[in-house]
Tab-separated table of C-alpha atoms and ligand atoms in Angstrom:
chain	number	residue	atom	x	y	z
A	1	UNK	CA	6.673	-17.467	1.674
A	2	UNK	CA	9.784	-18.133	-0.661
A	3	UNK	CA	8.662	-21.205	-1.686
A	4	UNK	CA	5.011	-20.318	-2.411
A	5	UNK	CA	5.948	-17.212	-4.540
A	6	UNK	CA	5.993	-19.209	-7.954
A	7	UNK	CA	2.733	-21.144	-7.429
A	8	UNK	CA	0.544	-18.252	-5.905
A	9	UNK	CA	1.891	-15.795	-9.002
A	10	UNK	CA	0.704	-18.291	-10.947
A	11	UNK	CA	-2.616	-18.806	-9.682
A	12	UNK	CA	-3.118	-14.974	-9.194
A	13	UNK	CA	-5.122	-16.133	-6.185
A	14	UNK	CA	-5.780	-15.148	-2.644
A	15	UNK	CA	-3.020	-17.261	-0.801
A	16	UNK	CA	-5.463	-18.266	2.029
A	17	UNK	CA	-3.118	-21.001	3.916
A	18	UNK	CA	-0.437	-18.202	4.055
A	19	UNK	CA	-2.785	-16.011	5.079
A	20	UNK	CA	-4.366	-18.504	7.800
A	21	UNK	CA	-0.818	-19.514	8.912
A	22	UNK	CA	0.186	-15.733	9.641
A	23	UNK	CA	-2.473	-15.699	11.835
A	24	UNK	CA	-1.713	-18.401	14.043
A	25	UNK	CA	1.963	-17.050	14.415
A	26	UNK	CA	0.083	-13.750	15.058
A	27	UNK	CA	1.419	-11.722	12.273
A	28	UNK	CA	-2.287	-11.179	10.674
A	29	UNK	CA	-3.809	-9.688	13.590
A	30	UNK	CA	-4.765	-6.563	15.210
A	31	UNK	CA	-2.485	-7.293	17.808
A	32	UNK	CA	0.836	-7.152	16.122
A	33	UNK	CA	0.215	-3.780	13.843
A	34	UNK	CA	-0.988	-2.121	16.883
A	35	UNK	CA	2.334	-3.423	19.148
A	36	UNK	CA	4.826	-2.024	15.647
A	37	UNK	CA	2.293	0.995	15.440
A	38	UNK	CA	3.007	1.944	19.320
A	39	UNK	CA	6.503	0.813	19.506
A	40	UNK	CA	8.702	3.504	19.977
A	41	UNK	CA	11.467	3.857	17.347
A	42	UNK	CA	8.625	3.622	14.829
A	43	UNK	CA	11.244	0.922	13.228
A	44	UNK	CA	9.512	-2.450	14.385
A	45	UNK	CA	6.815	-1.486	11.501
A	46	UNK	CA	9.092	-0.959	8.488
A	47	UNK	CA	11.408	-3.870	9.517
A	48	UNK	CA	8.429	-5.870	9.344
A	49	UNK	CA	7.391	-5.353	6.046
A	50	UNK	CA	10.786	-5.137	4.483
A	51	UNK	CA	11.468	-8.783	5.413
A	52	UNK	CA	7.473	-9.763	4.702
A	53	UNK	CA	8.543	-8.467	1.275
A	54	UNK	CA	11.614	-9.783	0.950
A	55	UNK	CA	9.903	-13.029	1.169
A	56	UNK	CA	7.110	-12.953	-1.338
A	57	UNK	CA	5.458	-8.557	-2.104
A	58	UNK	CA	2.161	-10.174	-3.831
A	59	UNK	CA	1.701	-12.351	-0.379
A	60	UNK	CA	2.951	-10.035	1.367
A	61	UNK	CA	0.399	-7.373	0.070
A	62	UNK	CA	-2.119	-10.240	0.416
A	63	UNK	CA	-1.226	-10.182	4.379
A	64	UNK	CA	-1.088	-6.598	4.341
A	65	UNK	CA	-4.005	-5.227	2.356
A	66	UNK	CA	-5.655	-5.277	5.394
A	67	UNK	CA	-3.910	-3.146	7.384
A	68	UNK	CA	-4.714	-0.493	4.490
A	69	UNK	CA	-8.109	-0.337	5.829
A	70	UNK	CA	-7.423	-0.395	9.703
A	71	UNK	CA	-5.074	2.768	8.238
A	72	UNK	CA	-7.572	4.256	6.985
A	73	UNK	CA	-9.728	3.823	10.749
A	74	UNK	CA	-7.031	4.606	12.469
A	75	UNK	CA	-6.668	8.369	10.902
A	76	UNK	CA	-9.951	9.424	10.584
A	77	UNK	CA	-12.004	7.389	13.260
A	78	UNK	CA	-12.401	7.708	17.106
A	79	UNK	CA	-10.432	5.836	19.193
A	80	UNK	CA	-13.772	3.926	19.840
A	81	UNK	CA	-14.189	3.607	16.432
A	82	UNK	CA	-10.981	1.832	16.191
A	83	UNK	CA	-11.521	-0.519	19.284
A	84	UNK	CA	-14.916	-1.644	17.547
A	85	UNK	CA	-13.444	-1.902	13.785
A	86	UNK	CA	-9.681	-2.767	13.896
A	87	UNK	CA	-9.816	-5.697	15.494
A	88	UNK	CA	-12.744	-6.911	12.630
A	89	UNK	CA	-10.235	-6.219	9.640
A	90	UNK	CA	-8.090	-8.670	10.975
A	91	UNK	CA	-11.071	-11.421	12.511
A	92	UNK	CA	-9.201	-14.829	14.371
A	93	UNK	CA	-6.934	-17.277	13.446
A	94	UNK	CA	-10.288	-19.405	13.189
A	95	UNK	CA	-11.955	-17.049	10.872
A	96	UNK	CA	-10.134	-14.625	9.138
A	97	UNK	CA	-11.479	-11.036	8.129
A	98	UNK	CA	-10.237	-9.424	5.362
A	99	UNK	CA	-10.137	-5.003	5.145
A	100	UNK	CA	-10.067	-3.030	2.767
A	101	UNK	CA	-9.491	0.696	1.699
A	102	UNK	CA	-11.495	1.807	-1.006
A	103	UNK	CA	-10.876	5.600	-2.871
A	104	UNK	CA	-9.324	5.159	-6.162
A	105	UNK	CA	-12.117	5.860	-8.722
A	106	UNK	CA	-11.670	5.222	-13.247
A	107	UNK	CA	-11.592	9.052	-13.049
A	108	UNK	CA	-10.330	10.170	-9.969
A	109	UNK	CA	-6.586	8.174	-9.004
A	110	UNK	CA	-4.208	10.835	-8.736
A	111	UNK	CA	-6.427	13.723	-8.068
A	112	UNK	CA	-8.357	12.202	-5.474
A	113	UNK	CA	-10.299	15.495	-5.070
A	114	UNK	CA	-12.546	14.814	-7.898
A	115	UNK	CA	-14.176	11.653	-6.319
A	116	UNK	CA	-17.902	11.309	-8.002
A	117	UNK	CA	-18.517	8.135	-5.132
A	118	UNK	CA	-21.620	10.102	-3.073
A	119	UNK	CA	-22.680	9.854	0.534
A	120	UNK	CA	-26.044	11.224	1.263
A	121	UNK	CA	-27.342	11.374	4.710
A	122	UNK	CA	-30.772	9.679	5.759
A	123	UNK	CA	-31.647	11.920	9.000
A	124	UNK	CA	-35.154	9.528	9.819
A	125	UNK	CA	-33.048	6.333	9.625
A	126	UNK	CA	-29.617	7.670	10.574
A	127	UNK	CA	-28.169	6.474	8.193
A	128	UNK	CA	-25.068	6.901	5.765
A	129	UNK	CA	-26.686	6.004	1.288
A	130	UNK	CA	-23.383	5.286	-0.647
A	131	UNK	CA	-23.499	5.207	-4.412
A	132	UNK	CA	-20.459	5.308	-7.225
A	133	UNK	CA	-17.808	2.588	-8.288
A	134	UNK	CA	-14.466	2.482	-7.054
A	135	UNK	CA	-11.384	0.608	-8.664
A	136	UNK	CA	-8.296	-0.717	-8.317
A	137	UNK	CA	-9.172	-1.846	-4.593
A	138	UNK	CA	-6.986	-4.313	-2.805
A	139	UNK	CA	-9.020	-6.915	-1.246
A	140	UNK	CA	-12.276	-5.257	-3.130
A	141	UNK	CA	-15.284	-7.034	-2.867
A	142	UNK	CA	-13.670	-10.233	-0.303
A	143	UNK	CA	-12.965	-8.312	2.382
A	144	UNK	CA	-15.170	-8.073	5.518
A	145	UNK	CA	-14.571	-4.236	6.440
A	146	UNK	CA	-14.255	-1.184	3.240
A	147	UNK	CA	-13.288	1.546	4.231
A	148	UNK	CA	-14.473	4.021	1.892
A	149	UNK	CA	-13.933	7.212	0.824
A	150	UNK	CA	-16.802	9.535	-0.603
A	151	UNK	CA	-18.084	12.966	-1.115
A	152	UNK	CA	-20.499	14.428	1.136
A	153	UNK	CA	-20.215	17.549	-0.503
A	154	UNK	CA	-18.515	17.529	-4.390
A	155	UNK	CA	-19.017	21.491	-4.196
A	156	UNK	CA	-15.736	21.067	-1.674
A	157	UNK	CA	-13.810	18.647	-3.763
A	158	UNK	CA	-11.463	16.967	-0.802
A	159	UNK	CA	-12.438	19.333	1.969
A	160	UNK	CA	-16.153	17.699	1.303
A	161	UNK	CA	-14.969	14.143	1.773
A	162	UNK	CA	-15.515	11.535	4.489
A	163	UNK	CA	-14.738	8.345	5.510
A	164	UNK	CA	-17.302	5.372	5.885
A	165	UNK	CA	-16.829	1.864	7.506
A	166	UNK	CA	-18.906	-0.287	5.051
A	167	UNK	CA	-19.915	-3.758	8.019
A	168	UNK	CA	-19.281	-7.289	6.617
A	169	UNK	CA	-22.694	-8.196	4.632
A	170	UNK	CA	-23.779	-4.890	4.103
A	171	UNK	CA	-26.124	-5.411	0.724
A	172	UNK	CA	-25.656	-2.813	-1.852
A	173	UNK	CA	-22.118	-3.738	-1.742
A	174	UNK	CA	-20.394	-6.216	-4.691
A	175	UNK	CA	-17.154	-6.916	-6.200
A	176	UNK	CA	-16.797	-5.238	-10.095
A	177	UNK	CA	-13.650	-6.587	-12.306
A	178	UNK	CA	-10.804	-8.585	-10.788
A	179	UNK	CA	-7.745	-7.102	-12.135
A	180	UNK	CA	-4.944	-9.827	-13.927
A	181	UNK	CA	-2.137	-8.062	-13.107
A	182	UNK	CA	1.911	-7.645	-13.960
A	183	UNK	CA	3.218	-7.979	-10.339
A	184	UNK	CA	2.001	-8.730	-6.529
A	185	UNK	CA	-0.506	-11.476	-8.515
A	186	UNK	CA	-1.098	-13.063	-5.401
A	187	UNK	CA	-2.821	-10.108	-4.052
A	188	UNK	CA	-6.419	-9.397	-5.104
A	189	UNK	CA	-7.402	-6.113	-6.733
A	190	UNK	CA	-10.747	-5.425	-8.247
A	191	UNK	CA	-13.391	-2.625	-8.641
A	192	UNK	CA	-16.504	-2.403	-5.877
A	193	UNK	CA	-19.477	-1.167	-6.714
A	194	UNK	CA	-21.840	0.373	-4.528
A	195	UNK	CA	-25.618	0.818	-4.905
A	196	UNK	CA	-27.539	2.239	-2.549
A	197	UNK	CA	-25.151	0.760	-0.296
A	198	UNK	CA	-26.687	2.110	3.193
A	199	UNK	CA	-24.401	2.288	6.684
A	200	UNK	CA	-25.503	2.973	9.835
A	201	UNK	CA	-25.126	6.589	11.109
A	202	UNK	CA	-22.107	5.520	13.396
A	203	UNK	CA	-20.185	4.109	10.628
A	204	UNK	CA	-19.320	7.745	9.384
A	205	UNK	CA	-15.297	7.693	10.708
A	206	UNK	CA	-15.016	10.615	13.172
A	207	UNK	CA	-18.891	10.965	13.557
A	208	UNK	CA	-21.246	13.150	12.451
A	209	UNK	CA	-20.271	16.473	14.139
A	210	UNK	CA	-17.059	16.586	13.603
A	211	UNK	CA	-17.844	16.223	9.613
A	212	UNK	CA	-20.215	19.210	10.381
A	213	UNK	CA	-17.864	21.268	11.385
A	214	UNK	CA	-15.116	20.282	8.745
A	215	UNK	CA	-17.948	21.283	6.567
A	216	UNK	CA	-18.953	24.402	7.611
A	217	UNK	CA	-15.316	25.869	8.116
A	218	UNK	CA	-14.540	24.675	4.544
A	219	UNK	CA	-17.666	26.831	3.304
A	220	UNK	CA	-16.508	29.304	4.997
A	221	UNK	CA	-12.900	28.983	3.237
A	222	UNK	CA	-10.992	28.598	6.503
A	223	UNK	CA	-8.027	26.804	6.202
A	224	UNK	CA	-8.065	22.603	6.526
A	225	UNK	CA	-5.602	20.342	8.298
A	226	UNK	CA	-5.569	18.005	5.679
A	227	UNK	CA	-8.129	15.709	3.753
A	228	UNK	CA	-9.432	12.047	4.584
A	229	UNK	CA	-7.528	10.087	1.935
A	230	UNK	CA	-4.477	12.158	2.323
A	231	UNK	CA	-4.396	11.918	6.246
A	232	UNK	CA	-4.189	7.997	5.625
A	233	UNK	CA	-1.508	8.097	2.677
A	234	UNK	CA	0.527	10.166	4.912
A	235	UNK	CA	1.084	7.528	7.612
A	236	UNK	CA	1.140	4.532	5.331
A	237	UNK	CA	4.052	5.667	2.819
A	238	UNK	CA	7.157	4.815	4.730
A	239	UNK	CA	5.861	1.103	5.240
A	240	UNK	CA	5.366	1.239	1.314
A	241	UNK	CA	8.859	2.247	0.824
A	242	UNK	CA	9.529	-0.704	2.906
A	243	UNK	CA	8.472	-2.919	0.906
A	244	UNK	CA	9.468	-1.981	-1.713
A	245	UNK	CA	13.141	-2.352	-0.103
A	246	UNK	CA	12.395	-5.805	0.773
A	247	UNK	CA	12.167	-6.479	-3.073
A	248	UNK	CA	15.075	-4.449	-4.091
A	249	UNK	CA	17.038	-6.752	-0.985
A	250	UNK	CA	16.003	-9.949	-1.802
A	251	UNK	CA	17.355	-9.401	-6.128
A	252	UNK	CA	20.057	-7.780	-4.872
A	253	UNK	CA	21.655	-10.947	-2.905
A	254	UNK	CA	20.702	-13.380	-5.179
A	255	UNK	CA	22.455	-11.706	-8.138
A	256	UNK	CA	25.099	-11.152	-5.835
A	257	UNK	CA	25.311	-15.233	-4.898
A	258	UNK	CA	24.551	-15.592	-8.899
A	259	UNK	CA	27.051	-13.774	-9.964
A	260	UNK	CA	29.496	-15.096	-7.875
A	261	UNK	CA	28.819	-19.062	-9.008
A	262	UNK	CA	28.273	-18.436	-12.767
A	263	UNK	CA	30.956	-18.467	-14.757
A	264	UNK	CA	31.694	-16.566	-18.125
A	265	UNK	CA	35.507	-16.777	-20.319
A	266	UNK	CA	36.729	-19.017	-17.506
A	267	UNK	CA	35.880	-16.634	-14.333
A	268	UNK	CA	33.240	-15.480	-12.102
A	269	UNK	CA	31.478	-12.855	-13.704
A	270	UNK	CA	31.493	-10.760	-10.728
A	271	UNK	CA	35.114	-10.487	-11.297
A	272	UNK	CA	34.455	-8.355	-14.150
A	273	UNK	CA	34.302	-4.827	-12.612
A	274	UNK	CA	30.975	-4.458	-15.114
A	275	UNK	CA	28.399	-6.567	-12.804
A	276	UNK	CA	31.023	-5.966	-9.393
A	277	UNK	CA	30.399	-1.971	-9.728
A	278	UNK	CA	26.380	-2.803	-10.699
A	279	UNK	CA	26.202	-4.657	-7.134
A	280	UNK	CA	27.675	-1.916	-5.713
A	281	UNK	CA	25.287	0.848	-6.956
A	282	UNK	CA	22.600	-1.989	-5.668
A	283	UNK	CA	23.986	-2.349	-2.254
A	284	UNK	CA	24.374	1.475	-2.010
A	285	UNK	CA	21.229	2.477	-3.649
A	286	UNK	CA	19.467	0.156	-0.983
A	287	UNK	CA	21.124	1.222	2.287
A	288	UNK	CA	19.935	4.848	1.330
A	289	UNK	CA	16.488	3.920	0.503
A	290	UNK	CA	16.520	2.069	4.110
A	291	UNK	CA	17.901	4.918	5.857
A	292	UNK	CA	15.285	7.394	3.898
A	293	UNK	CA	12.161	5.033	4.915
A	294	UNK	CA	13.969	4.556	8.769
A	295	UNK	CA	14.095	8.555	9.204
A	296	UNK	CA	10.486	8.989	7.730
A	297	UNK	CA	8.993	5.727	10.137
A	298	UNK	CA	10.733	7.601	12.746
A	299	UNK	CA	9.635	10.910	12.495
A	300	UNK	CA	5.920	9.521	11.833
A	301	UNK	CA	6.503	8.005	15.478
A	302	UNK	CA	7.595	10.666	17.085
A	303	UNK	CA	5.056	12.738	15.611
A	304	UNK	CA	7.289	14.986	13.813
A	305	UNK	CA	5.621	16.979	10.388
A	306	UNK	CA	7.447	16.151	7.369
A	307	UNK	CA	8.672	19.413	6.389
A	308	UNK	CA	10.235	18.484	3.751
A	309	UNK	CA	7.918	15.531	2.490
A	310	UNK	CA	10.169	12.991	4.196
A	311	UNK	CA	7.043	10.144	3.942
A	312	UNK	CA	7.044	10.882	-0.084
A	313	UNK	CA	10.924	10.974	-0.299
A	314	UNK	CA	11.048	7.475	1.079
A	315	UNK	CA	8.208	5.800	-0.816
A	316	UNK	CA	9.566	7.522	-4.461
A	317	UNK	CA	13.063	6.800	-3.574
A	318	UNK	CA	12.461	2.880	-2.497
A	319	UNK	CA	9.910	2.234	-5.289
A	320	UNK	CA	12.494	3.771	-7.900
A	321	UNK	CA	15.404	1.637	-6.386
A	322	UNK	CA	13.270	-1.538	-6.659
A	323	UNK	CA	12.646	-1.312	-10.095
A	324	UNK	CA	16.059	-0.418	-10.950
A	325	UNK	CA	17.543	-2.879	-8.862
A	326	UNK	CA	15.366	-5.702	-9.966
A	327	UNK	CA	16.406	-4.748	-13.422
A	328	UNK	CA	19.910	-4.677	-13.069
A	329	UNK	CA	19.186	-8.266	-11.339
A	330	UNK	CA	17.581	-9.348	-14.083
A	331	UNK	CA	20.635	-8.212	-16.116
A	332	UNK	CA	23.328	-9.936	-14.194
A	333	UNK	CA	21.755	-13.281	-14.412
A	334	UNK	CA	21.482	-12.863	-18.384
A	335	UNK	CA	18.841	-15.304	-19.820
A	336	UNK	CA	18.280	-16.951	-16.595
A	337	UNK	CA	16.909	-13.472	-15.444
A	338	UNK	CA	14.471	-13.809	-18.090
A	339	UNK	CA	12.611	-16.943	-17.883
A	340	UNK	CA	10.046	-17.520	-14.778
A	341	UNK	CA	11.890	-20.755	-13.395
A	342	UNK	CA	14.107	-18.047	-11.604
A	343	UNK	CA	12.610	-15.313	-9.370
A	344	UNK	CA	14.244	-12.301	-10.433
A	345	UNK	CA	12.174	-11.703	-13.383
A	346	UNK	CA	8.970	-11.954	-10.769
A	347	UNK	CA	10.428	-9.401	-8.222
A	348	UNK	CA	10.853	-6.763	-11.312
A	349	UNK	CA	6.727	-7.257	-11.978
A	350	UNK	CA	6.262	-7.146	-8.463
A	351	UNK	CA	8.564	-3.796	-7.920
A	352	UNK	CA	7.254	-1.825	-10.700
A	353	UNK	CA	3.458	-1.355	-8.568
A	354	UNK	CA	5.983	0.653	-5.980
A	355	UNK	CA	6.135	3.677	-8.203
A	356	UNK	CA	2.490	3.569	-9.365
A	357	UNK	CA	0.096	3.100	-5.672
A	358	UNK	CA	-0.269	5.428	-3.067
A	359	UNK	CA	0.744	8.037	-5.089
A	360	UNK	CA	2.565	7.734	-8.254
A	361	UNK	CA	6.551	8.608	-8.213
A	362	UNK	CA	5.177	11.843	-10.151
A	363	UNK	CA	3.011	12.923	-7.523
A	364	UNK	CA	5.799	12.301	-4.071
A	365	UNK	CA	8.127	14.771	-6.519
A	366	UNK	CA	5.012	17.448	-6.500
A	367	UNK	CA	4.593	17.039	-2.254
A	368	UNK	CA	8.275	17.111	-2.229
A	369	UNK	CA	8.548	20.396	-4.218
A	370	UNK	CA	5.765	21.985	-2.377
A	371	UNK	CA	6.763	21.283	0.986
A	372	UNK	CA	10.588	22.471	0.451
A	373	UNK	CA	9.614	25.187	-1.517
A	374	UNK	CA	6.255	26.471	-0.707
A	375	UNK	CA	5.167	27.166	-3.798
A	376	UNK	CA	1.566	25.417	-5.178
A	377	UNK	CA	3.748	23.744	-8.209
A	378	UNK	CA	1.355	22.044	-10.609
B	1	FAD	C1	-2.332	-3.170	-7.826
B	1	FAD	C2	-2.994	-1.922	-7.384
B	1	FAD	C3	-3.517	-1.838	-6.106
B	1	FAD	C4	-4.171	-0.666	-5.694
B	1	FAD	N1	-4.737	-0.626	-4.447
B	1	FAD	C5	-5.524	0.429	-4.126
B	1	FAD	C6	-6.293	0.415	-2.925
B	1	FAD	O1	-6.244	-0.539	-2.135
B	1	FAD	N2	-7.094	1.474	-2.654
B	1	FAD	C7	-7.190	2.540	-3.494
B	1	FAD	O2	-7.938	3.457	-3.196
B	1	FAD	N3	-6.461	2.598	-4.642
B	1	FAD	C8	-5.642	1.560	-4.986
B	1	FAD	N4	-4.932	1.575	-6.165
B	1	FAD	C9	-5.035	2.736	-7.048
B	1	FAD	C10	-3.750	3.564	-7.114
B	1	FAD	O3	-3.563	4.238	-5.906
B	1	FAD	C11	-3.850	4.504	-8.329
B	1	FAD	O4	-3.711	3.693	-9.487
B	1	FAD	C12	-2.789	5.570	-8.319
B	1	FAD	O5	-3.071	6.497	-7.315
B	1	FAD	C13	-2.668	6.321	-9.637
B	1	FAD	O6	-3.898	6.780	-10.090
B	1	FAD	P1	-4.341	6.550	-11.618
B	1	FAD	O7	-4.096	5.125	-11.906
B	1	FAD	O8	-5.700	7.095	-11.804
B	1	FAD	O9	-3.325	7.394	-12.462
B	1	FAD	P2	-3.500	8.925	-12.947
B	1	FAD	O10	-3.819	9.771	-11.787
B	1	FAD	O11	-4.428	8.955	-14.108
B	1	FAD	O12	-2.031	9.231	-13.436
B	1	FAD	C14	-1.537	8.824	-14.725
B	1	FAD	C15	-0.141	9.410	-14.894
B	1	FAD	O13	-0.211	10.854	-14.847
B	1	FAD	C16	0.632	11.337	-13.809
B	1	FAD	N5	0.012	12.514	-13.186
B	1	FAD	C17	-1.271	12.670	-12.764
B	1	FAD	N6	-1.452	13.877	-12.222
B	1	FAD	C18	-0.245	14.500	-12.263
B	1	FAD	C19	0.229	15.780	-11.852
B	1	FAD	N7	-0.565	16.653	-11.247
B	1	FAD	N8	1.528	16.080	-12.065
B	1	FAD	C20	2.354	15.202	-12.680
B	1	FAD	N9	1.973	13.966	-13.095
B	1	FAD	C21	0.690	13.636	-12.889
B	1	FAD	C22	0.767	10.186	-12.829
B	1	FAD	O14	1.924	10.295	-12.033
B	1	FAD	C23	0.818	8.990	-13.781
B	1	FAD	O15	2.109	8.857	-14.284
B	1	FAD	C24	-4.253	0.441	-6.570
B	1	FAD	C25	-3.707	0.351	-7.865
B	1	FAD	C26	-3.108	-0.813	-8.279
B	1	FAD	C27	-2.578	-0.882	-9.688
């Protein structure tokens, strides 16, 4: 992936060969998220996608985007529904599939409880209509499977939600806008548009009387265990954080290899204790952002609740040392950390998306305060 980073920033394409040859070595495939998913530590996932990162975030988030959408199965659906569906986000190393998870709207990113995309049932033909315009969707519009988020019921804001698998072909489905982005170029992000996009009744993730019931008790005001979008978030932030650490990792050696070699007033500049101290805060800054996303993979494992927002803590506090770290990378190679023949100015685009998706840095502080203080705080 190192070598490819340059050219598939450039061409702010899918990288399809990458893609095709983590397939054969059975990276892209069902197979391998579900053996990191069920191995025990909870660690084999995060490693993973630290040293995917490391490598190359915008082909890494090109190999991973999937696995956004078999998230998103995973939380809500049956374990039939999962057996039928996860598999497909993933296809063969002869024909890939491509997934996707579709619920950021223009209006509705952070506060995913205003949502205008609707899902109206068709009781004669059992089946799902889906109507509105989401954006921002990695893979949106190429993949195979979208997993989509919509209201059933605005009335309920998130407690009227549900998730729908959208079938490879389904008509009423098209890509919007591609997104040119600052960072993670290589991976694809665009709006998808949905008009009278119609699903079969067993696409609706969970089925259809479990959503009555999550219905009924919400119109009734009885508590919820948590909404569709959120349930998903939840389990993917730690591998986030992840990868964001793989950035952080990979600027943080080669400024330390950098400033070894270069040479400034007749020494190494990391004799000066002005870069030496800067790798230090780097090294240190990373270890703890590893040991925060470890704990968090962990405790998602071992089905532990984050009492304390553990998932958020590790997502804000990798995506925040990325960016910083890539900066002060950026720093200690001077004007060679500028220019785009070097990758350091590349891994400081690609780290800045860490404090923006699946949930801004903003919006882990507010779990964070609410869960260690119990207080709604706005
Ligand atoms: C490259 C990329 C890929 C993406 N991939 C996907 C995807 O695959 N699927 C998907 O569904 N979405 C995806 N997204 C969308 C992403 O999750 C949203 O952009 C993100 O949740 C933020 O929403 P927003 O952009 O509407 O910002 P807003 O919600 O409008 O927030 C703007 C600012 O206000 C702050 N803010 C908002 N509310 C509060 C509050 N209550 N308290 C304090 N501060 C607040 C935010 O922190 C932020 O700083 C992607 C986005 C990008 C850029």
């Amino acid at each position: 992936m190192r070598p490819a980073a340059h050219e598939w920033d450039e061409r702010e394409e899918t990288p399809w060969p990458i893609i095709e040859e983590a397939a054969r070595i059975g990276l892209y495939s069902f197979d391998f998220i579900a053996q990191a998913f069920a191995e025990p530590s909870g660690l084999m996932m995060p490693v993973a996608l630290e040293e995917l990162s490391w490598g190359d975030a915008g082909i890494g988030m090109a190999i991973l985007g999937s696995t956004l959408g078999l998230a998103g199965i995973a939380s809500n659906g049956t374990p039939e529904q999962l057996m039928e569906w996860g598999p497909q986000c993933y296809g063969t190393p002869e024909k890939i599939q491509l997934a996707a998870f579709a619920v950021s709207e223009a209006d509705a990113g952070s506060d995913v409880s205003s949502l205008r995309t609707r899902a109206v049932y068709d009781e004669a033909k059992d089946e799902w209509v889906l109507n509105g315009t989401k954006t921002w969707i990695s893979n949106g519009g190429i993949a195979d499977i979208h997993v989509v988020v919509a209201s059933v019921d605005p009335e309920l804001g998130s407690r009227g939600q549900a998730s729908f698998i959208v079938p490879p072909k389904t008509p009423g489905l098209s890509q919007g806008q591609k997104f040119s982005k600052m960072g993670i170029r290589a991976s694809h992000t665009a709006e998808v548009i949905l008009q009278d996009c119609r699903v079969p009744g067993h696409c609706l993730l969970g089925g259809k009387d479990k959503l009555d019931e999550k219905l009924s008790r919400a119109r009734q005001g009885i508590k919820s265990s948590g909404q569709a979008a959120m349930k998903t978030f939840e389990a993917t932030r730690p591998g986030v954080g992840a990868q964001a650490l793989g950035i952080a990792r990979a600027a943080y050696e080669y400024s330390l290899d950098y400033a070894k070699e270069r040479k400034a007033f007749g020494r190494a500049i990391i004799e000066n204790q002005s870069i030496a101290f800067k790798l230090a805060d780097m090294k240190m800054r990373i270890d703890a952002a590893r040991l925060l996303v470890w704990r968090a993979s962990w405790m998602g494992r071992n089905g532990k609740d984050f009492v304390a927002g553990e998932g958020s803590m590790s997502k804000l506090f990798a995506g925040e040392t990325a960016v910083w770290v890539t900066e002060e990378a950026i720093q200690i190679l001077g004007g060679y950390g500028y220019v785009r023949d070097y990758p350091v100015e590349r891994w400081h685009r690609d780290s800045k998306i860490y404090t923006i998706f699946e949930g801004t840095s903003e919006i882990q502080r507010l779990i964070i305060a609410r869960a260690i203080s119990g207080v709604h705080i706005k």
